[in-house]
JSON list of C-alpha atoms in Angstrom, two decimals:
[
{"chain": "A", "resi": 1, "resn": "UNK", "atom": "CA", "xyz": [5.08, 0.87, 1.22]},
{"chain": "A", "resi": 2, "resn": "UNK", "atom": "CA", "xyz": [1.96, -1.15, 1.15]},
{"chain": "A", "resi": 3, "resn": "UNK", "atom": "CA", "xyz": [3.73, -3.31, 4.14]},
{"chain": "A", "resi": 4, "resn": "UNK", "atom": "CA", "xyz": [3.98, -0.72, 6.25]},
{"chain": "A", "resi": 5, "resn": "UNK", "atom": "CA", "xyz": [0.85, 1.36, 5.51]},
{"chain": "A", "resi": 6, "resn": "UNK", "atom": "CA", "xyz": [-0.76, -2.30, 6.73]},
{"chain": "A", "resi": 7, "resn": "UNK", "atom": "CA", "xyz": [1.58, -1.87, 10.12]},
{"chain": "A", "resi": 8, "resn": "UNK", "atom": "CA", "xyz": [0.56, 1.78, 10.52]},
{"chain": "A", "resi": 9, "resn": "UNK", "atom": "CA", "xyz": [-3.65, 1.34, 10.23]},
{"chain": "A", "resi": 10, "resn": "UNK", "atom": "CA", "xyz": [-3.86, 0.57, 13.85]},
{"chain": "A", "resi": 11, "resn": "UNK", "atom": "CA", "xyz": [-1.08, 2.15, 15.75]},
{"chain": "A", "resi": 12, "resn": "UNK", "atom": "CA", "xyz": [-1.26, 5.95, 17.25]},
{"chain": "A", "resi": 13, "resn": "UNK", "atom": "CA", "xyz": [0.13, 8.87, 15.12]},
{"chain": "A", "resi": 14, "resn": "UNK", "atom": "CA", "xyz": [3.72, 8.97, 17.38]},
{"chain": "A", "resi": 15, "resn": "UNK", "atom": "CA", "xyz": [3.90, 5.37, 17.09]},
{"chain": "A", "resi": 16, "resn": "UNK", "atom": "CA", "xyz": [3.16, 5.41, 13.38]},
{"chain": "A", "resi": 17, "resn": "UNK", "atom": "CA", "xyz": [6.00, 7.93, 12.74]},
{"chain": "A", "resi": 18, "resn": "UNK", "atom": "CA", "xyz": [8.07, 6.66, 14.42]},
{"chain": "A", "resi": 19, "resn": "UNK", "atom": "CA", "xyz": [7.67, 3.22, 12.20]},
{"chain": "A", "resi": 20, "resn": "UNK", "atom": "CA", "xyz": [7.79, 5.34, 9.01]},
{"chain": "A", "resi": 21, "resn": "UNK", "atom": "CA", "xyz": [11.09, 6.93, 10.45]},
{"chain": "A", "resi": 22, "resn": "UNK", "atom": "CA", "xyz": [12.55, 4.10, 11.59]},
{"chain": "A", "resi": 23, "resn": "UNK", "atom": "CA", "xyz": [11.35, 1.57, 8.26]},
{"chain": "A", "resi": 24, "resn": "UNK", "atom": "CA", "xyz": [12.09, 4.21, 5.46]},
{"chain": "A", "resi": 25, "resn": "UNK", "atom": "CA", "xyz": [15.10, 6.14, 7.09]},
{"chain": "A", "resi": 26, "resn": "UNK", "atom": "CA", "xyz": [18.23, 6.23, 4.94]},
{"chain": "A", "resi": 27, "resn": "UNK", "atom": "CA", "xyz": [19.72, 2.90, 3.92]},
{"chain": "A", "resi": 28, "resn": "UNK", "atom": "CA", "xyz": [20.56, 0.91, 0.99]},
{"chain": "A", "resi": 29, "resn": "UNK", "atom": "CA", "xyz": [17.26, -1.81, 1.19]},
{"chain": "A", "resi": 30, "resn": "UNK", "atom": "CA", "xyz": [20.37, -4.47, 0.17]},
{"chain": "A", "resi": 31, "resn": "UNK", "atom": "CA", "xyz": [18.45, -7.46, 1.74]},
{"chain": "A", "resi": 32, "resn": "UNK", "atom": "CA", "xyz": [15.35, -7.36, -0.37]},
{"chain": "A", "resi": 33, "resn": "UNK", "atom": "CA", "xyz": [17.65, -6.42, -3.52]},
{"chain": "A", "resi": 34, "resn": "UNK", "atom": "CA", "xyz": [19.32, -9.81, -2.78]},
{"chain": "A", "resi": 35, "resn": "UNK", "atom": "CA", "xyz": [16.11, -12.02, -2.44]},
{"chain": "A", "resi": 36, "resn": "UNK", "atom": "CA", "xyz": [14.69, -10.47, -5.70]},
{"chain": "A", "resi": 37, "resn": "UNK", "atom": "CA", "xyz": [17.98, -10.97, -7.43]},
{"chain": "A", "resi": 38, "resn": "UNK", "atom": "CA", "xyz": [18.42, -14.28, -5.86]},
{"chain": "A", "resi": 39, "resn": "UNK", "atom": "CA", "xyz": [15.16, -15.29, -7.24]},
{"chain": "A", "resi": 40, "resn": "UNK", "atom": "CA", "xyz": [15.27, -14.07, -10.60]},
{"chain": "A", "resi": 41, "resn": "UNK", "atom": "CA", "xyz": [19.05, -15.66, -10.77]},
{"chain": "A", "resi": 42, "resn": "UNK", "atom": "CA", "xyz": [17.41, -18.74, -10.17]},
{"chain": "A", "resi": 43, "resn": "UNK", "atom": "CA", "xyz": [14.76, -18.52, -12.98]},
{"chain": "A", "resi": 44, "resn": "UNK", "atom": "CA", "xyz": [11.64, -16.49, -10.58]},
{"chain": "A", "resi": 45, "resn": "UNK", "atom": "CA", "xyz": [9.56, -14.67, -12.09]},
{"chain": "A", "resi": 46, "resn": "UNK", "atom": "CA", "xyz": [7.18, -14.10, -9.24]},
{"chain": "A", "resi": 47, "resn": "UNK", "atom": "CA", "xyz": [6.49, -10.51, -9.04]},
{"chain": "A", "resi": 48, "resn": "UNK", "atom": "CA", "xyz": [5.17, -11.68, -5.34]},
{"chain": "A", "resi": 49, "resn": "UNK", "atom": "CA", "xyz": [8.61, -12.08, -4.39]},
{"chain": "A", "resi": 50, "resn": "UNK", "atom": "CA", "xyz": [8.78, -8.67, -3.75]},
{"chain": "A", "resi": 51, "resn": "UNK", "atom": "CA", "xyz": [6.40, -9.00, -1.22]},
{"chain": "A", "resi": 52, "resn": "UNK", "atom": "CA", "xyz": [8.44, -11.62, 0.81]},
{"chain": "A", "resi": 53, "resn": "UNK", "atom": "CA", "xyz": [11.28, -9.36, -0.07]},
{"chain": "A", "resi": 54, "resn": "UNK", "atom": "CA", "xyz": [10.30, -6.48, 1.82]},
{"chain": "A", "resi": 55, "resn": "UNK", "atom": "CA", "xyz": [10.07, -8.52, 5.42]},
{"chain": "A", "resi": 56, "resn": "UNK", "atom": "CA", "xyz": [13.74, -9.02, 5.16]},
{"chain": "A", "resi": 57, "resn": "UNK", "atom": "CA", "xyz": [14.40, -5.01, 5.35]},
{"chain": "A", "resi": 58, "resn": "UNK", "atom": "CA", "xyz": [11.83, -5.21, 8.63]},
{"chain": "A", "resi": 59, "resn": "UNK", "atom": "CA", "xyz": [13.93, -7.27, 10.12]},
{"chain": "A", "resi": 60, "resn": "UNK", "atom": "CA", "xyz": [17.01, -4.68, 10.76]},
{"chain": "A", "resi": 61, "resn": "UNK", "atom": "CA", "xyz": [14.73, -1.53, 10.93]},
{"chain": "A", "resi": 62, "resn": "UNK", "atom": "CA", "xyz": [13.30, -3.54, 14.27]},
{"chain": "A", "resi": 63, "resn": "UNK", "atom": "CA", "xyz": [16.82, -4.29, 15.52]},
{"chain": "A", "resi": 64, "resn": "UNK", "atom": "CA", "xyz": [17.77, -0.54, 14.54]},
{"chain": "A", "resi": 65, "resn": "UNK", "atom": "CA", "xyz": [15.55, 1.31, 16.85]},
{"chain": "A", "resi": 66, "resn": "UNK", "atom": "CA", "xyz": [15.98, -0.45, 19.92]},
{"chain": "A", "resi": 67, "resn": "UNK", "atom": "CA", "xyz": [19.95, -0.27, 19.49]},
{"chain": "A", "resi": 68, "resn": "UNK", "atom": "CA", "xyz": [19.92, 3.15, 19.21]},
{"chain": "A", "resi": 69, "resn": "UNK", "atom": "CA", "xyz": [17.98, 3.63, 22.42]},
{"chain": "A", "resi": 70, "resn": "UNK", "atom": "CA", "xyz": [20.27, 4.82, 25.52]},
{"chain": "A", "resi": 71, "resn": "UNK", "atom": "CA", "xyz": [20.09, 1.56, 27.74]},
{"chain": "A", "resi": 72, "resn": "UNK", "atom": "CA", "xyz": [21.74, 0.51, 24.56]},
{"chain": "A", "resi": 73, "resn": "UNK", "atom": "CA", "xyz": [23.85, 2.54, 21.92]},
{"chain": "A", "resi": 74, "resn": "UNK", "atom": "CA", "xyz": [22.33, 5.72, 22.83]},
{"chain": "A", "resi": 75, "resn": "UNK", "atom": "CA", "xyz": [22.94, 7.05, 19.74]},
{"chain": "A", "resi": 76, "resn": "UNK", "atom": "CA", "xyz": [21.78, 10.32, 18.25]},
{"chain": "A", "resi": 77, "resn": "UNK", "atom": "CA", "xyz": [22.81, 9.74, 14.97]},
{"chain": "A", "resi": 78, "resn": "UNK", "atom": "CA", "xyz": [22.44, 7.13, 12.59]},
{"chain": "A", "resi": 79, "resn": "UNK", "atom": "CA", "xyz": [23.37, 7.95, 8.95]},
{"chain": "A", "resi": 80, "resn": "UNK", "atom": "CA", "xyz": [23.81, 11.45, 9.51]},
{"chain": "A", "resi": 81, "resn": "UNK", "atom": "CA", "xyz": [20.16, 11.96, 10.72]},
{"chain": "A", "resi": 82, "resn": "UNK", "atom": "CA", "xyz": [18.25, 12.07, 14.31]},
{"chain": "A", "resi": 83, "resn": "UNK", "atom": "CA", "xyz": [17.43, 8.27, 15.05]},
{"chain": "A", "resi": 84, "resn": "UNK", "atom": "CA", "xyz": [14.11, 7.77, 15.69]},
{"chain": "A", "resi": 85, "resn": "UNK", "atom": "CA", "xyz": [14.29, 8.01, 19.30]},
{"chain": "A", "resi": 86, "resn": "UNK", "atom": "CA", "xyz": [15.15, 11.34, 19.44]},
{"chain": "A", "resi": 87, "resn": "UNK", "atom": "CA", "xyz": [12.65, 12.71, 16.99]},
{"chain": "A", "resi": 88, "resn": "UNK", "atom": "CA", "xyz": [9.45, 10.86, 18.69]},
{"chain": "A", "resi": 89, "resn": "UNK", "atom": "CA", "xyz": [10.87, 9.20, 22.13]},
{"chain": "A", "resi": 90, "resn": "UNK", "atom": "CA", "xyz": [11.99, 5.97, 23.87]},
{"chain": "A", "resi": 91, "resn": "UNK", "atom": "CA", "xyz": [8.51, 5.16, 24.19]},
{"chain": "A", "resi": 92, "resn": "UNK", "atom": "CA", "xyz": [7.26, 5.43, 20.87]},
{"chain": "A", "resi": 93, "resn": "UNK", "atom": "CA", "xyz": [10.14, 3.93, 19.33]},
{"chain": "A", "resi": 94, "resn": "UNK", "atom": "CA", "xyz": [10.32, 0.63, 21.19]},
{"chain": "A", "resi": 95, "resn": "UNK", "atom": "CA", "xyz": [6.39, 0.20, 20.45]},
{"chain": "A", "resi": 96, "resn": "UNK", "atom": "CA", "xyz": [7.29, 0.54, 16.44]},
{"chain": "A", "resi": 97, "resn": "UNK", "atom": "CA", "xyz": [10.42, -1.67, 17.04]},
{"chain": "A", "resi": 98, "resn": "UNK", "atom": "CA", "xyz": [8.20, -4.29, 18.79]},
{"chain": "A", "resi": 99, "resn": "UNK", "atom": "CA", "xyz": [5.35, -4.37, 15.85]},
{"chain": "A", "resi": 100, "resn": "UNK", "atom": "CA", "xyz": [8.01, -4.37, 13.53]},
{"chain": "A", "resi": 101, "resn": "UNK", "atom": "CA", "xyz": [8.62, -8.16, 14.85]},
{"chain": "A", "resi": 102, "resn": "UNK", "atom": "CA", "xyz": [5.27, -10.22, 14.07]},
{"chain": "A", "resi": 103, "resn": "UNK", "atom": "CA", "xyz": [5.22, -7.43, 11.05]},
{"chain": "A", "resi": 104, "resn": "UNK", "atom": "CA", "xyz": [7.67, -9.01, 9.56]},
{"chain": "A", "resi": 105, "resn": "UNK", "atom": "CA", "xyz": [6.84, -12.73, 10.39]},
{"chain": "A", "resi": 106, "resn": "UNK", "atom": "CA", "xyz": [3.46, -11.51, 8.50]},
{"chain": "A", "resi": 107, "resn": "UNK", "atom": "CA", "xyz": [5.09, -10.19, 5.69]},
{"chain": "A", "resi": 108, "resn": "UNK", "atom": "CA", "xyz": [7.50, -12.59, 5.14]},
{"chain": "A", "resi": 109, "resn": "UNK", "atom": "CA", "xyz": [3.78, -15.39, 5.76]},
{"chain": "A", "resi": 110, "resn": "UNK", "atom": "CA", "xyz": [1.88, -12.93, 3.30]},
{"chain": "A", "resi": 111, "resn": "UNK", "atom": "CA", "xyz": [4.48, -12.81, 0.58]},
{"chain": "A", "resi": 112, "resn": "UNK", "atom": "CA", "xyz": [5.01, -16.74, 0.79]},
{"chain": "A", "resi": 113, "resn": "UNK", "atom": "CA", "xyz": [1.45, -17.03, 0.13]},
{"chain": "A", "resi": 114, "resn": "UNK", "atom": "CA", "xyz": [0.97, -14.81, -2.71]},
{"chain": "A", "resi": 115, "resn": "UNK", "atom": "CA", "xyz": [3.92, -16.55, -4.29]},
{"chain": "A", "resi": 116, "resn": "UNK", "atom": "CA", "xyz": [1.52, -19.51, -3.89]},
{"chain": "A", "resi": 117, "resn": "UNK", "atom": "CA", "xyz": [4.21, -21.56, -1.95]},
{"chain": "A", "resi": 118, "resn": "UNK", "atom": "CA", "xyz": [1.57, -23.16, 0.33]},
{"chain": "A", "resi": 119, "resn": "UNK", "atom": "CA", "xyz": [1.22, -23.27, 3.86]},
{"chain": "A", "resi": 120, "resn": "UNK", "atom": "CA", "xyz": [4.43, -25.04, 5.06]},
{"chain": "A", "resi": 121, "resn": "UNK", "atom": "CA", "xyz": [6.88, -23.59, 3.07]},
{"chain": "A", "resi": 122, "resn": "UNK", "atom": "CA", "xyz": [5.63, -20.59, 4.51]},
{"chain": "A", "resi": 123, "resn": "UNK", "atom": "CA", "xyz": [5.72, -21.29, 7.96]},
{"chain": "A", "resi": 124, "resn": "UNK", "atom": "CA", "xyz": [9.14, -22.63, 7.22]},
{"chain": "A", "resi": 125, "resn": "UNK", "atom": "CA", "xyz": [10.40, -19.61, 6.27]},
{"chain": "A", "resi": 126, "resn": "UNK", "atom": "CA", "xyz": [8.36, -17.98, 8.75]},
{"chain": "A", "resi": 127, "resn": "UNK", "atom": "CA", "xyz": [10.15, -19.94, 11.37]},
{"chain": "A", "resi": 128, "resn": "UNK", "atom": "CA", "xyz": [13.78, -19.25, 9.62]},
{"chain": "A", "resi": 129, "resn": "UNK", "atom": "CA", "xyz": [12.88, -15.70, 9.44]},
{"chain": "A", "resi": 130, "resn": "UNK", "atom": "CA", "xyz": [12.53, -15.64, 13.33]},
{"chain": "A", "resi": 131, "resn": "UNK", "atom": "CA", "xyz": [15.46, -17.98, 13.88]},
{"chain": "A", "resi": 132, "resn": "UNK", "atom": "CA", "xyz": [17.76, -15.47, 12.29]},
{"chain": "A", "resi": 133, "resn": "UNK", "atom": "CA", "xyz": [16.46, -12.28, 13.74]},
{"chain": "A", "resi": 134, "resn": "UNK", "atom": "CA", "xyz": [15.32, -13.43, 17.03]},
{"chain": "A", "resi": 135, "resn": "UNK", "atom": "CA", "xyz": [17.18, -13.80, 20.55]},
{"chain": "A", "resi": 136, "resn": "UNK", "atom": "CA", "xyz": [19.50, -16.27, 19.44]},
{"chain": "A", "resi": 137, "resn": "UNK", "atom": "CA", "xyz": [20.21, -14.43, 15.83]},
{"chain": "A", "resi": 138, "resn": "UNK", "atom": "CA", "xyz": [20.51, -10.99, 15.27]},
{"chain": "A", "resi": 139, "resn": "UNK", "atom": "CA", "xyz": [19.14, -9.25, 18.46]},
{"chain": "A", "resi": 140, "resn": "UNK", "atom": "CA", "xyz": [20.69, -11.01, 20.53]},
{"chain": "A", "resi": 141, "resn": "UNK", "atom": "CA", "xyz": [24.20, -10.29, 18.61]},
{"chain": "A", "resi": 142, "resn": "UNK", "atom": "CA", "xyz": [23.82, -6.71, 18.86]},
{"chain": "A", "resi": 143, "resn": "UNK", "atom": "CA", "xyz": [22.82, -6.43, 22.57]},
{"chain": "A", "resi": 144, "resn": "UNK", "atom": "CA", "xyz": [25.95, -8.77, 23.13]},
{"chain": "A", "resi": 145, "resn": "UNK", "atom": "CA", "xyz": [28.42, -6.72, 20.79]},
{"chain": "A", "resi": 146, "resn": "UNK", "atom": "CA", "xyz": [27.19, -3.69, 22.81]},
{"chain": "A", "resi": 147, "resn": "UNK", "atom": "CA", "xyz": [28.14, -5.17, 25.72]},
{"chain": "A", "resi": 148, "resn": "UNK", "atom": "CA", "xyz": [24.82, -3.65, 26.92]},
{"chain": "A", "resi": 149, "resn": "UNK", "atom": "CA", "xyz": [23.75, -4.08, 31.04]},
{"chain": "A", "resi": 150, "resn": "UNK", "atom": "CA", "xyz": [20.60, -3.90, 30.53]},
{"chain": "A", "resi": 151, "resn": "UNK", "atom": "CA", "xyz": [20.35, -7.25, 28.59]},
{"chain": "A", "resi": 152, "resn": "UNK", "atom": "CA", "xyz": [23.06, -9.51, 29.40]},
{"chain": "A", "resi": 153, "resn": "UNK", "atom": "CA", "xyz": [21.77, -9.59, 33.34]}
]
């Protein structure tokens, strides 16, 4: 929570609920239960790793919101409940999916530093963070899956 309460300080109340929707809507939070039990496997004992842990559930919340929208999925549901664009609007939800983006590069830069791994290991996994979720890693893999116009022109 303390990740996105950081997020939220600055943005406008729709904006902020929509990132509190969209972040902490249903879901099983597998990534960061993998990094934590990844770590620990390996001998961590870092309780800071659950701060890098938490940028790797940013990551699909971001990509969640905008494929939802209706220039992509235009989906109403998602789990069973309203997706966020439908409780608080297009615009407020692609604002929260867009700050959800460096949010997580900080996170992920924060965590990494609190684990004390130093200033290039965390721009390295900065950089692999963005690699993976970025336009040639996950985004762009669900706007091509959709087969959505309004990306692939």
């Amino acid at each position: 929570y303390d990740a996105l309460d950081t997020l939220v300080s600055r943005t406008p109340p729709n904006v902020t609920q929509a990132l509190r929707h969209g972040v902490m809507g249903g879901g099983k939070r597998l990534r960061p239960i993998l990094c934590v039990s990844a770590s620990r496997a390996v001998g961590g004992v870092d309780e800071a790793i659950d701060s890098l842990a938490v940028s790797l559930e940013l990551i699909p919340a971001y990509s969640l919101m905008p494929d939802d929208l209706p220039c992509l999925a235009a989906a109403a549901l998602r789990r069973g409940e309203a997706t966020t664009h439908r409780l608080h609007g297009v615009p407020a939800t692609t604002v929260a999916g867009a700050i959800l983006i460096p949010g997580a590069a900080l996170q992920a830069w924060n965590g990494a530093m609190r684990m004390g791994l130093g200033e290039e290991k965390a721009r390295t996994i900065v950089v692999e963070l963005c690699r993976a979720a970025g336009g040639g890693g996950s985004t762009w893999r669900r706007a091509r899956d959709a087969g959505t116009p309004c990306f692939l022109h």
